[in-house]
Amino acid sequence: MAVYTEVSDEALRAFLADYALGELLAFRGIAEGVENSNYALKTTAGDFILTLYEKRVDPAELPWFLALMQHLAARGLRCPQPVEARDGAALRQLAGRPAAICTFLPGVWPRRVRPEHARPLGEALAGLHRASEDFTATRPNGLGPAAWMPLLDRCRAGGDAVRPGLIAELDAALAAILAAWPAPGALPVGQIHADLFPDNVFFLDGPDGKPVVSGIIDFYFACTDLLAYDVAVCLNAWCFEPDLSFNVTRARALLAGYQRVRPLLAEERAALPLLCRGAAIRFLLTRLYDWMATPPGALVTRKDPLEYLAKLRFFAAAEGAGALGL
Amino acid sequence: MAVYTEVSDEALRAFLADYALGELLAFRGIAEGVENSNYALKTTAGDFILTLYEKRVDPAELPWFLALMQHLAARGLRCPQPVEARDGAALRQLAGRPAAICTFLPGVWPRRVRPEHARPLGEALAGLHRASEDFTATRPNGLGPAAWMPLLDRCRAGGDAVRPGLIAELDAALAAILAAWPAPGALPVGQIHADLFPDNVFFLDGPDGKPVVSGIIDFYFACTDLLAYDVAVCLNAWCFEPDLSFNVTRARALLAGYQRVRPLLAEERAALPLLCRGAAIRFLLTRLYDWMATPPGALVTRKDPLEYLAKLRFFAAAEGAGALGL
């Protein structure tokens, strides 16, 4: 469920009056997404997405996200483009929340990932990295390596109730990951999406019937960090089967697609298994925290943290980048 | 949250191949609705709603609902119109569920009801009753008076935990309602919506800036029952303030709108307070049952049954139809 804030007709009407978007035709809550409230908005000017930013998003950071999306869209990346109101401002207020209207992107996110999705996904991710090369404003990764130990500490008291021995295993895994993490300057840094899961990538069928990326959405974890870490997030999010076995064919296609647009440096390739462990523990820790913090009856799906324990173990056992399809 | 059944790309593509709706452009889950899974579907032919009927809907009854919607749409009522596939069938299968595509209706449902909504709502409800006069197939009201005592019995064991003394109060109220309920033939019967809450009615601004009904949706409680009972449902659903005080101005406008299109008979007017008590106890009982049956952590909003206890008490104390705005 992704509607946390309800918007009254009067508030919506007043809000839209600041835009040159014609007459309101429809306004429906969207089920996807867990962080913000999203509405499908239709006016005589077309289809749009209205997002109300909920409490997990820092309002001070919204201008950076919107500027990044504007920058990427101007370079041809298919991502939501913030729509400016008559006064030129895209970031506004609605129902007591920061709010923005973005362009609607066609496409369907893959409920079940197929091998044919992997290559265009990799190409799109590298395209995002290339298109943001000249976006110089930076945003630290609030869920990067520096955040992982504090997150683990917050899970320490109740974590073993989720799975006996979990905290000790994570302590050991995290210590090893942090000790080996690339030093600043060791790997290329840029703007990364940092949350490129299947529900954030839309596809349409191309002329040959094969899927083509038609849109990348939800940039609200985007930040300035290791480019190859974004690849590691995708390997975690896209390349495991439902039974949590690693699909190396899909990984190979993802990496080939990525490298067709932006070849990985030798250092990046060598670091990839480590970065994958880092990405696995990042999603494990946030899911574990959410799992323990989500009250029963809350209107969000709690995502199983232990899925990422299996992924973490897989990557820890992987012998070099070859095991990941490189 | 109104997406219970996920649809894979392949299944969706195969499903759409049976329709002459052009190419798939987008497919997004809709947050509204609690009974079925609803998706906003966009193709090169336009916007549609794809509904997967979940377990609460009896598949054997779906043809009746779809035929009623087709009948009403053909008579100019703005309601979803089932889209037939190439073989002429509108009711199909997708992801193991009965499924249908219906036309998309413009408009916005009122998050906060204003006085100006009431008159067009009443006119639309009467219009629905008039337009279905020549729809002769009947469907019994599965949540009509005959269902209320069995529902109360199923809540008997745990009901007082929701509120002390609740079951005794409902026993007395229900006995009085059932004893006074109109005998068959005493009041006009026809096809009723039976669930015309604000989230099932879309409005757009008319040329004079006043709201106009642009669509009525969700006919899956529709049935053949007392027409005035449908009015009673609306008085329950639309005419109370958030603090549960009765807004008689709004009720008067609703009834005036209704009677402009279909004047109530003297017997219907006299029965209205009783029918309002019946409608109140119907929603009270289903909400109470759902409240007790919904496991913590389920992805649906539990609606407060006690809201309808306040409404039941109000209607029980109302002295005649005059107190309701007639």
Short mmCIF file of C-alpha atoms in Angstrom, two decimals, chain A residues 1-3 6-10 12-13 23-32 39 42 47 49 104-112 114 117 202-205 209 214 295-301, chain B residues 1-3 6-10 12-13 23-32 39 42 47 49 104-112 114 117 202-205 209 214 295-301:
data_model
loop_
_atom_site.label_atom_id
_atom_site.label_comp_id
_atom_site.label_asym_id
_atom_site.label_seq_id
_atom_site.Cartn_x
_atom_site.Cartn_y
_atom_site.Cartn_z
CA MET A 1 0.00 0.00 0.00
CA ALA A 2 1.47 3.27 -1.01
CA VAL A 3 -1.08 5.82 0.04
CA GLU A 6 -5.07 11.28 1.77
CA VAL A 7 -5.61 14.42 -0.26
CA SER A 8 -8.93 16.24 -0.13
CA ASP A 9 -10.53 17.47 -3.34
CA GLU A 10 -10.17 21.09 -2.26
CA LEU A 12 -5.84 18.91 -4.75
CA ARG A 13 -7.71 21.56 -6.69
CA GLU A 23 -8.36 20.24 -16.01
CA LEU A 24 -8.24 17.38 -13.49
CA LEU A 25 -9.60 14.15 -14.99
CA ALA A 26 -8.67 11.43 -12.53
CA PHE A 27 -6.73 10.81 -9.33
CA ARG A 28 -6.14 7.26 -8.08
CA GLY A 29 -3.86 5.89 -5.41
CA ILE A 30 -1.12 3.58 -6.66
CA ALA A 31 -0.52 0.32 -4.83
CA GLU A 32 3.19 0.02 -5.53
CA TYR A 39 -1.14 8.92 -7.03
CA LYS A 42 -4.69 12.44 -15.19
CA ASP A 47 -0.82 11.42 -17.34
CA ILE A 49 2.45 10.83 -11.02
CA PHE A 104 4.24 9.41 -16.24
CA LEU A 105 6.43 6.68 -17.69
CA PRO A 106 5.01 3.88 -19.79
CA GLY A 107 5.92 0.28 -19.12
CA VAL A 108 5.41 -2.61 -16.76
CA TRP A 109 7.78 -3.75 -14.04
CA PRO A 110 8.60 -7.44 -14.22
CA ARG A 111 6.77 -9.46 -11.58
CA ARG A 112 8.95 -12.35 -12.61
CA ARG A 114 13.30 -13.31 -17.18
CA HIS A 117 15.45 -8.43 -18.81
CA PHE A 202 9.63 -0.54 -16.38
CA PHE A 203 9.88 -2.51 -19.60
CA LEU A 204 8.00 -2.54 -22.87
CA ASP A 205 8.32 -4.97 -25.74
CA GLY A 209 9.49 -8.67 -29.06
CA SER A 214 11.03 2.19 -20.79
CA PRO A 295 3.88 -3.07 14.30
CA PRO A 296 1.52 -5.95 13.57
CA GLY A 297 -1.35 -4.64 11.50
CA ALA A 298 0.69 -1.97 9.75
CA LEU A 299 -0.24 -1.37 6.14
CA VAL A 300 3.11 -2.30 4.67
CA THR A 301 4.42 -5.66 3.60
CA MET B 1 -4.15 -2.26 -0.57
CA ALA B 2 -5.99 -3.74 -3.45
CA VAL B 3 -3.52 -5.98 -5.15
CA GLU B 6 0.27 -10.52 -8.88
CA VAL B 7 0.20 -10.99 -12.64
CA SER B 8 3.35 -12.01 -14.49
CA ASP B 9 4.29 -10.27 -17.73
CA GLU B 10 3.84 -13.46 -19.70
CA LEU B 12 -0.66 -10.50 -18.90
CA ARG B 13 0.64 -10.61 -22.46
CA GLU B 23 -0.19 -2.69 -27.45
CA LEU B 24 0.36 -2.71 -23.69
CA LEU B 25 1.69 0.62 -22.43
CA ALA B 26 1.39 0.45 -18.64
CA PHE B 27 0.07 -1.70 -15.84
CA ARG B 28 -0.02 -0.38 -12.27
CA GLY B 29 -1.72 -1.68 -9.15
CA ILE B 30 -4.43 0.55 -7.72
CA ALA B 31 -4.46 1.22 -3.99
CA GLU B 32 -8.20 1.68 -3.60
CA TYR B 39 -4.89 -2.63 -12.00
CA LYS B 42 -3.04 1.51 -20.43
CA ASP B 47 -7.14 3.50 -20.36
CA ILE B 49 -9.24 -1.15 -15.35
CA PHE B 104 -11.77 3.58 -17.29
CA LEU B 105 -13.94 6.27 -15.76
CA PRO B 106 -12.69 9.81 -15.24
CA GLY B 107 -13.20 11.56 -11.94
CA VAL B 108 -12.07 11.71 -8.36
CA TRP B 109 -13.84 10.21 -5.38
CA PRO B 110 -14.40 12.70 -2.57
CA ARG B 111 -11.99 12.15 0.31
CA ARG B 112 -14.10 14.65 2.22
CA ARG B 114 -19.05 18.38 0.78
CA HIS B 117 -21.83 16.27 -3.57
CA PHE B 202 -16.31 9.75 -8.96
CA PHE B 203 -16.94 13.44 -9.48
CA LEU B 204 -15.64 16.06 -11.86
CA ASP B 205 -16.23 19.78 -11.81
CA GLY B 209 -17.67 24.61 -10.92
CA SER B 214 -18.64 11.18 -13.57
CA PRO B 295 -5.29 -11.31 11.46
CA PRO B 296 -2.86 -8.71 12.76
CA GLY B 297 -0.48 -7.78 9.98
CA ALA B 298 -3.02 -8.34 7.20
CA LEU B 299 -2.76 -5.96 4.29
CA VAL B 300 -6.24 -4.48 4.62
CA THR B 301 -7.45 -1.57 6.68
#
